[in-house]
Coordinates of C-alpha atoms in Angstrom, one line a residue:
X1320 CA -23.4 37.0 44.0
X1321 CA -22.2 35.6 40.7
X1322 CA -24.2 32.9 39.0
X1323 CA -22.4 29.5 39.3
X1324 CA -21.2 28.4 35.8
X1325 CA -21.5 24.9 34.4
X1326 CA -18.2 23.0 34.5
X1327 CA -16.1 23.2 31.3
X1328 CA -16.3 19.6 30.2
X1329 CA -13.8 20.2 27.4
X1330 CA -11.3 20.9 30.1
X1331 CA -12.4 18.5 32.8
X1332 CA -12.9 15.4 30.7
X1333 CA -10.3 13.8 28.5
X1334 CA -12.3 13.5 25.3
X1335 CA -9.7 11.1 23.9
X1336 CA -10.6 8.6 26.6
X1337 CA -14.3 9.3 26.0
X1338 CA -13.9 8.5 22.3
X1339 CA -11.9 5.3 23.1
X1340 CA -14.6 4.2 25.5
X1341 CA -17.2 4.8 22.8
X1342 CA -15.2 2.7 20.3
X1343 CA -14.8 -0.1 22.8
X1344 CA -18.5 -0.1 23.6
X1345 CA -19.6 -0.2 20.0
X1346 CA -17.0 -2.7 18.9
X1347 CA -17.9 -5.2 21.7
X1348 CA -21.6 -4.3 21.7
X1349 CA -22.7 -7.8 20.6
X1350 CA -20.5 -9.5 23.1
X1351 CA -21.7 -7.3 25.9
X1352 CA -25.4 -7.9 24.9
X1353 CA -24.9 -11.7 24.9
X1354 CA -23.3 -11.8 28.4
X1355 CA -26.7 -11.7 30.3
X1356 CA -28.1 -14.5 28.0
X1357 CA -25.0 -16.6 28.6
X1358 CA -25.3 -16.1 32.3
X1359 CA -28.9 -17.2 32.3
X1360 CA -28.1 -20.3 30.3
X1361 CA -25.2 -21.2 32.6
X1362 CA -27.4 -20.8 35.7
X1363 CA -30.2 -22.9 34.2
X1364 CA -27.7 -25.6 33.1
X1365 CA -26.1 -25.7 36.6
X1366 CA -29.5 -26.4 38.1
X1367 CA -30.3 -29.5 35.9
X1368 CA -30.1 -32.9 37.6
X1369 CA -29.8 -36.4 36.1
X1370 CA -33.6 -36.7 35.5
X1371 CA -33.6 -33.4 33.5
X1372 CA -30.7 -34.6 31.3
X1373 CA -32.5 -37.9 30.7
X1374 CA -35.7 -36.3 29.7
X1375 CA -33.8 -34.1 27.3
X1376 CA -32.2 -37.2 25.8
X1377 CA -35.6 -38.9 25.4
X1378 CA -37.0 -35.7 23.7
X1379 CA -34.2 -35.8 21.1
X1380 CA -34.6 -39.5 20.6
X1381 CA -38.2 -39.1 19.7
X1382 CA -37.3 -36.4 17.3
X1383 CA -34.6 -38.3 15.5
X1384 CA -35.6 -37.2 12.0
X1385 CA -35.2 -33.5 13.0
X1386 CA -31.8 -34.2 14.6
X1387 CA -30.6 -36.0 11.5
X1388 CA -31.8 -33.3 9.1
X1389 CA -30.2 -30.6 11.3
X1390 CA -26.9 -32.5 11.5
X1391 CA -26.9 -33.1 7.7
X1392 CA -27.5 -29.4 6.9
X1393 CA -24.8 -28.4 9.4
X1394 CA -22.2 -30.7 7.9
X1395 CA -23.1 -29.7 4.4
X1396 CA -22.9 -26.0 5.2
X1397 CA -19.5 -26.4 6.9
X1398 CA -18.2 -28.4 3.9
X1399 CA -19.3 -25.8 1.4
X1400 CA -17.8 -23.0 3.5
X1401 CA -14.4 -24.8 3.8
X1402 CA -14.3 -25.5 0.1
X1403 CA -15.4 -22.1 -1.1
X1404 CA -13.6 -19.7 1.3
X1405 CA -10.6 -17.9 -0.1
X1406 CA -7.3 -19.6 0.7
X1407 CA -5.0 -17.6 3.0
X1408 CA -2.1 -16.0 1.3
X1409 CA 1.1 -15.7 3.5
X1410 CA 4.1 -13.5 3.0
X1411 CA 7.0 -15.8 3.8
X1412 CA 9.7 -13.1 3.4
X1413 CA 10.8 -10.3 1.1
X1414 CA 14.1 -8.6 0.2
X1415 CA 14.9 -5.1 -1.0
X1416 CA 17.9 -4.3 -3.2
X1417 CA 20.6 -2.3 -1.4
X1418 CA 22.6 -0.4 -4.0
X1419 CA 26.4 -0.2 -3.5
X1420 CA 27.8 3.0 -2.1
X1421 CA 29.7 3.9 -5.4
X1422 CA 26.3 4.6 -7.1
X1423 CA 25.4 7.3 -4.6
X1424 CA 24.5 10.7 -6.1
X1425 CA 25.0 13.5 -3.6
X1426 CA 23.5 16.8 -4.7
X1427 CA 26.7 18.5 -5.7
X1428 CA 27.7 15.5 -7.9
X1429 CA 24.2 15.3 -9.4
X1430 CA 24.3 19.0 -10.3
X1431 CA 27.9 18.9 -11.6
X1432 CA 27.0 15.9 -13.9
X1433 CA 23.8 17.6 -15.1
X1434 CA 25.8 20.7 -16.1
X1435 CA 28.5 18.7 -17.8
X1436 CA 26.0 16.9 -20.1
X1437 CA 25.4 20.2 -21.9
X1438 CA 21.7 19.3 -22.4
X1439 CA 20.3 21.6 -19.7
X1440 CA 20.1 25.4 -19.8
X1441 CA 20.7 27.6 -16.7
X1442 CA 17.0 27.8 -15.9
X1443 CA 16.6 24.0 -15.9
X1444 CA 19.7 23.5 -13.8
X1445 CA 18.4 26.0 -11.2
X1446 CA 15.0 24.3 -11.3
X1447 CA 16.6 20.9 -10.6
X1448 CA 18.7 22.4 -7.8
X1449 CA 15.6 23.8 -6.1
X1450 CA 13.7 20.5 -6.5
X1451 CA 16.5 18.5 -4.9
X1452 CA 16.7 20.9 -1.9
X1453 CA 13.0 20.7 -1.3
X1454 CA 12.4 17.0 -2.3
X1455 CA 13.1 15.3 1.1
X1456 CA 15.8 13.2 -0.5
X1457 CA 19.2 12.8 1.3
X1458 CA 22.7 12.7 0.0
X1459 CA 22.9 8.9 -0.2
X1460 CA 20.3 8.0 -2.9
X1461 CA 21.6 6.1 -5.9
X1462 CA 21.4 6.4 -9.7
X1463 CA 22.5 3.6 -12.1
X1464 CA 26.0 3.3 -13.3
X1465 CA 25.3 4.7 -16.8
X1466 CA 24.2 8.0 -15.3
X1467 CA 27.6 8.4 -13.5
X1468 CA 29.4 8.5 -16.9
X1469 CA 30.1 11.9 -18.5
X1470 CA 28.4 12.0 -20.8
X1471 CA 25.7 9.5 -19.6
X1472 CA 25.5 6.3 -21.6
X1473 CA 21.8 5.2 -21.6
X1474 CA 22.2 2.1 -23.8
X1475 CA 20.0 -1.0 -24.0
X1476 CA 22.8 -3.1 -22.6
X1477 CA 23.3 -0.7 -19.7
X1478 CA 19.5 -0.8 -19.0
X1479 CA 19.6 -4.6 -19.0
X1480 CA 22.5 -4.5 -16.6
X1481 CA 20.6 -2.3 -14.2
X1482 CA 17.6 -4.6 -14.4
X1483 CA 19.6 -7.7 -13.8
X1484 CA 21.6 -6.2 -11.0
X1485 CA 18.5 -5.0 -9.1
X1486 CA 16.2 -8.0 -9.7
X1487 CA 18.9 -10.7 -9.2
X1488 CA 20.3 -9.0 -6.1
X1489 CA 16.9 -9.0 -4.4
X1490 CA 16.1 -12.6 -5.5
X1491 CA 19.4 -14.0 -4.5
X1492 CA 18.8 -12.8 -0.9
X1493 CA 15.2 -14.0 -1.0
X1494 CA 16.1 -17.5 -2.0
X1495 CA 19.0 -17.6 0.5
X1496 CA 16.9 -16.4 3.4
X1497 CA 13.9 -18.6 2.8
X1498 CA 15.7 -21.8 1.6
X1499 CA 13.1 -22.1 -1.1
X1500 CA 14.5 -23.6 -4.3
X1501 CA 13.8 -21.7 -7.6
X1502 CA 12.2 -24.9 -9.0
X1503 CA 9.5 -24.7 -6.3
X1504 CA 8.2 -21.4 -7.7
X1505 CA 4.9 -21.9 -9.5
X1506 CA 3.9 -18.3 -10.2
X1507 CA 6.1 -15.3 -11.1
X1508 CA 4.9 -11.7 -11.5
X1509 CA 7.2 -8.9 -12.5
X1510 CA 6.3 -5.2 -12.8
X1511 CA 8.4 -2.4 -14.3
X1512 CA 6.7 0.5 -16.0
X1513 CA 9.3 2.0 -18.4
X1514 CA 11.6 -0.8 -19.4
X1515 CA 10.0 -3.7 -21.3
X1516 CA 12.6 -5.5 -23.4
X1517 CA 12.2 -8.6 -25.5
X1518 CA 12.6 -11.2 -24.0
X1519 CA 10.7 -9.8 -21.0
X1520 CA 12.1 -9.2 -17.5
X1521 CA 10.2 -12.3 -16.3
X1522 CA 11.9 -14.4 -19.0
X1523 CA 15.3 -13.0 -17.8
X1524 CA 14.5 -14.3 -14.3
X1525 CA 13.3 -17.7 -15.6
X1526 CA 16.6 -18.0 -17.6
X1527 CA 18.8 -16.9 -14.7
X1528 CA 17.3 -19.3 -12.1
X1529 CA 16.3 -22.1 -14.5
X1530 CA 12.7 -22.0 -13.3
X1531 CA 10.5 -24.9 -14.2
X1532 CA 8.8 -25.1 -17.6
X1533 CA 5.2 -25.0 -16.4
X1534 CA 5.6 -21.8 -14.3
X1535 CA 2.9 -19.2 -14.8
X1536 CA 4.8 -15.9 -15.6
X1537 CA 3.4 -12.4 -16.0
X1538 CA 5.2 -9.1 -17.0
X1539 CA 3.4 -5.9 -16.2
X1540 CA 4.5 -2.6 -17.8
X1541 CA 3.3 1.0 -18.0
X1542 CA 1.3 0.8 -14.7
X1543 CA 3.3 3.3 -12.6
X1544 CA 4.4 3.3 -9.0
X1545 CA 1.2 1.5 -7.8
X1546 CA 2.0 -1.6 -9.9
X1547 CA 3.5 -3.4 -6.9
X1548 CA 0.1 -3.7 -5.3
X1549 CA -1.4 -4.8 -8.7
X1550 CA 1.2 -7.5 -8.9
X1551 CA 0.3 -8.7 -5.4
X1552 CA -3.4 -8.8 -6.4
X1553 CA -2.6 -10.9 -9.5
X1554 CA -0.4 -13.3 -7.5
X1555 CA -3.1 -13.5 -4.8
X1556 CA -5.8 -14.5 -7.4
X1557 CA -3.4 -17.0 -9.0
X1558 CA -2.8 -18.6 -5.6
X1559 CA -6.6 -19.1 -5.2
X1560 CA -6.5 -21.3 -8.3
X1561 CA -3.2 -23.2 -8.0
X1562 CA -3.0 -25.2 -4.7
X1563 CA 0.1 -25.8 -2.6
X1564 CA 2.5 -23.5 -4.4
X1565 CA 4.7 -20.4 -4.1
X1566 CA 4.4 -17.1 -5.9
X1567 CA 7.2 -14.6 -6.4
X1568 CA 6.5 -10.9 -7.0
X1569 CA 9.3 -8.7 -8.3
X1570 CA 8.8 -4.9 -8.3
X1571 CA 11.3 -2.5 -9.8
X1572 CA 11.8 0.5 -12.1
X1573 CA 14.5 1.2 -14.6
X1574 CA 16.1 4.6 -14.9
X1575 CA 19.0 4.1 -17.4
X1576 CA 17.0 4.6 -20.6
X1577 CA 14.4 6.9 -19.0
X1578 CA 16.4 9.9 -18.0
X1579 CA 15.2 13.2 -19.5
X1580 CA 17.7 15.3 -21.3
X1581 CA 15.5 18.3 -22.1
X1582 CA 14.4 21.6 -20.6
X1583 CA 10.7 21.1 -20.0
X1584 CA 10.2 21.8 -16.3
X1585 CA 7.4 19.3 -15.7
X1586 CA 9.5 16.5 -17.2
X1587 CA 12.6 17.3 -15.2
X1588 CA 11.0 16.4 -11.8
X1589 CA 11.4 12.6 -12.3
X1590 CA 15.2 13.0 -12.8
X1591 CA 15.4 14.6 -9.3
X1592 CA 13.1 12.0 -7.5
X1593 CA 13.5 8.6 -9.0
X1594 CA 16.4 6.4 -7.8
X1595 CA 17.6 2.8 -8.1
X1596 CA 15.6 0.2 -6.2
X1597 CA 13.6 -3.0 -6.3
X1598 CA 12.0 -5.7 -4.1
X1599 CA 11.3 -9.4 -4.4
X1600 CA 8.4 -10.9 -2.3
X1601 CA 7.7 -14.6 -1.7
X1602 CA 4.1 -15.5 -1.2
X1603 CA 2.6 -18.9 -0.3
X1604 CA -0.8 -20.6 0.1
X1605 CA 0.6 -23.6 1.9
X1606 CA -0.9 -24.1 5.4
X1607 CA 2.5 -25.4 6.6
X1608 CA 4.1 -22.0 5.8
X1609 CA 1.9 -20.1 8.2
X1610 CA 4.3 -20.8 11.1
X1611 CA 7.3 -19.3 9.4
X1612 CA 5.7 -16.5 7.5
X1613 CA 5.8 -12.8 8.5
X1614 CA 2.4 -11.6 7.4
X1615 CA -1.0 -12.7 6.1
X1616 CA -2.6 -10.8 3.3
X1617 CA -6.0 -9.4 4.5
X1618 CA -7.2 -7.1 1.7
X1619 CA -6.3 -5.6 -1.7
X1620 CA -8.3 -2.7 -2.9
X1621 CA -7.7 -1.1 -6.3
X1622 CA -9.1 2.2 -7.6
X1623 CA -8.7 3.3 -11.2
X1624 CA -9.5 6.9 -12.4
X1625 CA -8.4 6.4 -16.0
X1626 CA -11.9 7.3 -17.4
X1627 CA -11.2 10.9 -16.4
X1628 CA -9.0 12.7 -19.0
X1629 CA -7.2 14.9 -16.5
X1630 CA -6.4 11.9 -14.3
X1631 CA -5.3 9.8 -17.3
X1632 CA -2.8 12.5 -18.4
X1633 CA -1.5 13.7 -15.1
X1634 CA 1.5 11.3 -15.3
X1635 CA 2.3 11.0 -19.0
X1636 CA 5.2 9.8 -21.0
X1637 CA 5.7 11.9 -24.1
X1638 CA 8.2 13.8 -26.3
X1639 CA 8.9 17.5 -25.7
X1640 CA 9.1 20.1 -28.5
X1641 CA 12.7 19.0 -29.3
X1642 CA 11.7 15.3 -29.6
X1643 CA 13.3 14.3 -26.3
X1644 CA 11.3 11.6 -24.3
X1645 CA 10.4 11.9 -20.7
X1646 CA 7.6 11.6 -18.2
X1647 CA 5.6 14.8 -17.6
X1648 CA 3.9 15.4 -14.2
X1649 CA 0.8 17.6 -14.2
X1650 CA 0.4 20.5 -11.8
X1651 CA -2.9 18.9 -10.8
X1652 CA -1.3 15.7 -9.7
X1653 CA -1.8 16.2 -6.0
X1654 CA -5.5 17.1 -6.4
X1655 CA -6.1 14.0 -8.6
X1656 CA -4.2 11.8 -6.1
X1657 CA -6.5 13.1 -3.4
X1658 CA -9.6 12.2 -5.4
X1659 CA -8.2 8.7 -6.1
X1660 CA -7.4 8.2 -2.4
X1661 CA -10.9 9.3 -1.4
X1662 CA -12.4 6.7 -3.8
X1663 CA -10.0 4.0 -2.5
X1664 CA -10.7 4.5 1.2
X1665 CA -14.4 4.7 0.5
X1666 CA -14.2 1.2 -0.7
X1667 CA -11.7 0.0 1.9
X1668 CA -13.2 1.7 4.9
X1669 CA -16.1 -0.7 5.5
X1670 CA -13.6 -3.6 5.2
X1671 CA -11.2 -2.4 7.9
X1672 CA -12.8 0.3 10.1
X1673 CA -14.4 -0.7 13.4
X1674 CA -18.2 -0.4 13.4
X1675 CA -18.0 2.6 15.7
X1676 CA -16.2 4.6 13.0
X1677 CA -18.6 3.5 10.3
X1678 CA -21.5 4.6 12.4
X1679 CA -20.0 8.1 13.0
X1680 CA -19.2 8.4 9.2
X1681 CA -22.8 7.3 8.2
X1682 CA -24.4 9.6 10.7
X1683 CA -22.5 12.6 9.4
X1684 CA -23.3 11.6 5.8
X1685 CA -27.0 11.5 6.6
X1686 CA -26.8 14.8 8.4
X1687 CA -25.2 16.5 5.5
X1688 CA -27.7 15.0 3.1
X1689 CA -30.9 15.8 5.1
X1690 CA -30.1 18.6 7.5
X1691 CA -27.1 20.8 6.6
X1692 CA -25.1 20.3 3.4
X1693 CA -22.4 22.6 4.9
X1694 CA -21.8 20.3 7.8
X1695 CA -18.1 19.3 8.1
X1696 CA -17.7 15.8 6.8
X1697 CA -16.4 13.2 9.3
X1698 CA -12.9 11.9 8.5
X1699 CA -12.7 8.3 9.7
X1700 CA -9.9 7.6 12.1
X1701 CA -7.8 4.9 10.2
X1702 CA -5.4 4.8 13.2
X1703 CA -8.1 2.6 14.8
X1704 CA -7.7 0.1 12.0
X1705 CA -3.9 0.2 11.4
X1706 CA -0.8 0.4 13.6
X1707 CA 1.5 1.1 10.6
X1708 CA 1.3 3.0 7.4
X1709 CA 3.5 2.5 4.3
X1710 CA 2.7 5.5 2.1
X1711 CA 4.4 5.4 -1.3
X1712 CA 7.5 7.6 -1.1
X1713 CA 6.6 9.4 -4.3
X1714 CA 7.7 12.8 -3.0
X1715 CA 7.5 15.0 0.0
X1716 CA 4.2 16.5 -1.1
X1717 CA 2.5 13.1 -1.3
X1718 CA 3.5 12.2 2.2
X1719 CA 2.6 15.6 3.6
X1720 CA -0.9 15.5 2.0
X1721 CA -1.7 12.0 3.3
X1722 CA -0.4 12.9 6.8
X1723 CA -2.7 15.9 6.8
X1724 CA -5.8 14.3 5.3
X1725 CA -5.6 11.0 7.3
X1726 CA -4.7 12.9 10.5
X1727 CA -1.6 10.8 11.0
X1728 CA 1.2 11.5 13.5
X1729 CA 4.8 12.0 12.6
X1730 CA 5.6 8.5 13.7
X1731 CA 3.0 7.1 11.3
X1732 CA 4.7 8.7 8.3
X1733 CA 8.3 8.3 9.6
X1734 CA 8.9 5.1 7.5
X1735 CA 7.8 6.9 4.3
X1736 CA 9.9 10.1 5.0
X1737 CA 13.0 8.1 5.9
X1738 CA 12.7 5.8 2.9
X1739 CA 12.4 8.9 0.6
X1740 CA 15.4 10.4 2.3
X1741 CA 17.7 7.3 2.2
X1742 CA 16.6 5.6 -1.1
X1743 CA 14.6 8.2 -3.0
X1744 CA 11.5 7.3 -5.0
X1745 CA 12.1 3.7 -5.9
X1746 CA 8.7 3.5 -7.6
X1747 CA 6.6 0.4 -6.9
X1748 CA 9.1 -1.1 -4.5
X1749 CA 9.1 1.9 -2.0
X1750 CA 6.4 0.4 0.2
X1751 CA 8.7 -2.6 0.9
X1752 CA 11.6 -0.4 2.0
X1753 CA 9.1 1.3 4.3
X1754 CA 8.0 -2.0 5.8
X1755 CA 11.6 -2.9 6.3
X1756 CA 12.2 0.4 8.2
X1757 CA 9.3 -0.4 10.6
X1758 CA 10.7 -3.9 11.2
X1759 CA 14.3 -2.5 11.7
X1760 CA 12.9 -0.2 14.4
X1761 CA 11.4 -3.2 16.2
X1762 CA 7.9 -1.8 16.0
X1763 CA 6.1 -4.7 14.3
X1764 CA 4.2 -6.8 16.8
X1765 CA 2.1 -9.8 16.4
X1766 CA -1.4 -8.9 15.3
X1767 CA -0.4 -5.4 14.0
X1768 CA -2.0 -4.4 10.8
X1769 CA -0.1 -2.6 8.0
X1770 CA -1.7 -0.4 5.3
X1771 CA 0.4 -0.1 2.1
X1772 CA -0.8 2.8 -0.1
X1773 CA 0.6 3.3 -3.6
X1774 CA -0.2 5.8 -6.4
X1775 CA 0.5 5.4 -10.0
X1776 CA 0.0 6.6 -13.6
X1777 CA -3.4 6.0 -15.1
X1778 CA -4.3 7.3 -12.5
X1779 CA -4.5 4.7 -9.8
X1780 CA -4.6 4.4 -6.1
X1781 CA -4.1 0.9 -4.7
X1782 CA -4.0 -0.5 -1.2
X1783 CA -2.8 -3.7 0.5
X1784 CA -3.5 -4.7 4.1
X1785 CA -1.3 -7.1 6.0
X1786 CA -1.6 -8.7 9.4
X1787 CA 1.6 -9.6 11.3
X1788 CA 1.7 -13.3 12.3
X1789 CA 4.4 -12.7 14.9
X1790 CA 6.8 -10.1 16.3
X1791 CA 8.7 -9.3 13.1
X1792 CA 12.4 -8.4 13.4
X1793 CA 14.6 -7.1 10.7
X1794 CA 16.5 -9.8 8.8
X1795 CA 20.2 -9.7 8.1
X1796 CA 19.6 -8.7 4.5
X1797 CA 17.5 -5.7 5.4
X1798 CA 18.5 -2.6 3.4
X1799 CA 18.4 -0.7 6.7
X1800 CA 20.8 -3.1 8.5
X1801 CA 23.8 -0.9 8.4
X1802 CA 22.2 2.5 8.8
X1803 CA 19.0 2.2 11.0
X1804 CA 20.9 3.6 14.0
X1805 CA 21.1 7.0 12.2
X1806 CA 17.4 7.3 11.7
X1807 CA 15.1 9.1 12.0
X1808 CA 16.9 12.2 10.7
X1809 CA 15.6 15.8 10.7
X1810 CA 14.3 16.7 7.2
X1811 CA 15.1 20.4 6.5
X1812 CA 12.3 22.6 5.0

């Protein structure tokens, strides 16, 4: 007679439900522990009669000094808390620039123009063709008007025209949709890495919209694709100082004067990935704006790896051997991005992860230190902290790596892949196109949390966490308004 075997718990028990039960138990452990105490207090209170209440009153009356001291300390503590706590920062609305169709650069036209310039040899042309085919970009991404000319005309005036068209296009929609007057803006932060004219881009906006004379303006340059989150952080800090005001953040990049016309392979990749785009964001610290705002800013976490030489030079603007300027991407870029992400989530994890995930992570860490250094590290499940992920659409490889390392589903990275396909790498503004995609799909519900992750030269990894204040629907000015019915699309390998 065969010996009866123990049941296969891996097959008979849904471990997913076991883990969810564990997370629920640990997350609500304090509440569950207090329930018996609350029940006892309620039972005792229900058994008190008039004499018991009167005796309690007399006891407090004869201890008037203690009651007064306690009340004073309580009021003082509450006052200090109210005055020193950070002011909430609300995202009233945002707008992304939607380039006109005549700026689209389908692959065949891109390659034809690249050949006609006469600057690229056959090897460079073939390299660009392969990058385009494997990049995850679609046929509708846009390049600036100067790049459609044969030969291209990357002049200063053309670069200014590109900047004005993108920034003013986004801002016009933003002011129109929010009914906020430009004179009401107290803080303006603009970021653009590679185009920094004099007067600055922020001054161009002040001049265009006749903003008030005492406005606090900032112009951030050279900070890469993660500069949008840096601008948010700066605006948030300014809103802690200046009461009852609005802040506008404008994130963009300028391509016109930063196209590379040489044959160094590592400097040709940006030509194939970067496209026209920009976003304008309206922030407020006014309590009255909570009701009409879309999101509340919960956390901003910034990580800088610039002290490491390899990280510092992995995205580097330089001249090639022929004196032609471009941005070089290191072959170690993905590994460095992974290290920056690890440092960023190590800081952010305790702020957003449920206590159940933190306990599992801490237990595994102690086990590796004390018992077995080869023990597999525990990867926290960030899906328990966020419903939506906006991963910078820097390239197909970036999205693939984060999907793998954070154990995300295809739906979690759908917004990033579709943004890369439809609009390309729009640098610091890509996370806003991705948020717009999620809204256009009707997936943003009240209470949902969003994690915006951006990488940039330096090397930096920055994160912003938002909480939806209502069910957010796509606005009429959404860049996805006319095409969301076509997405998601299948990305060919």
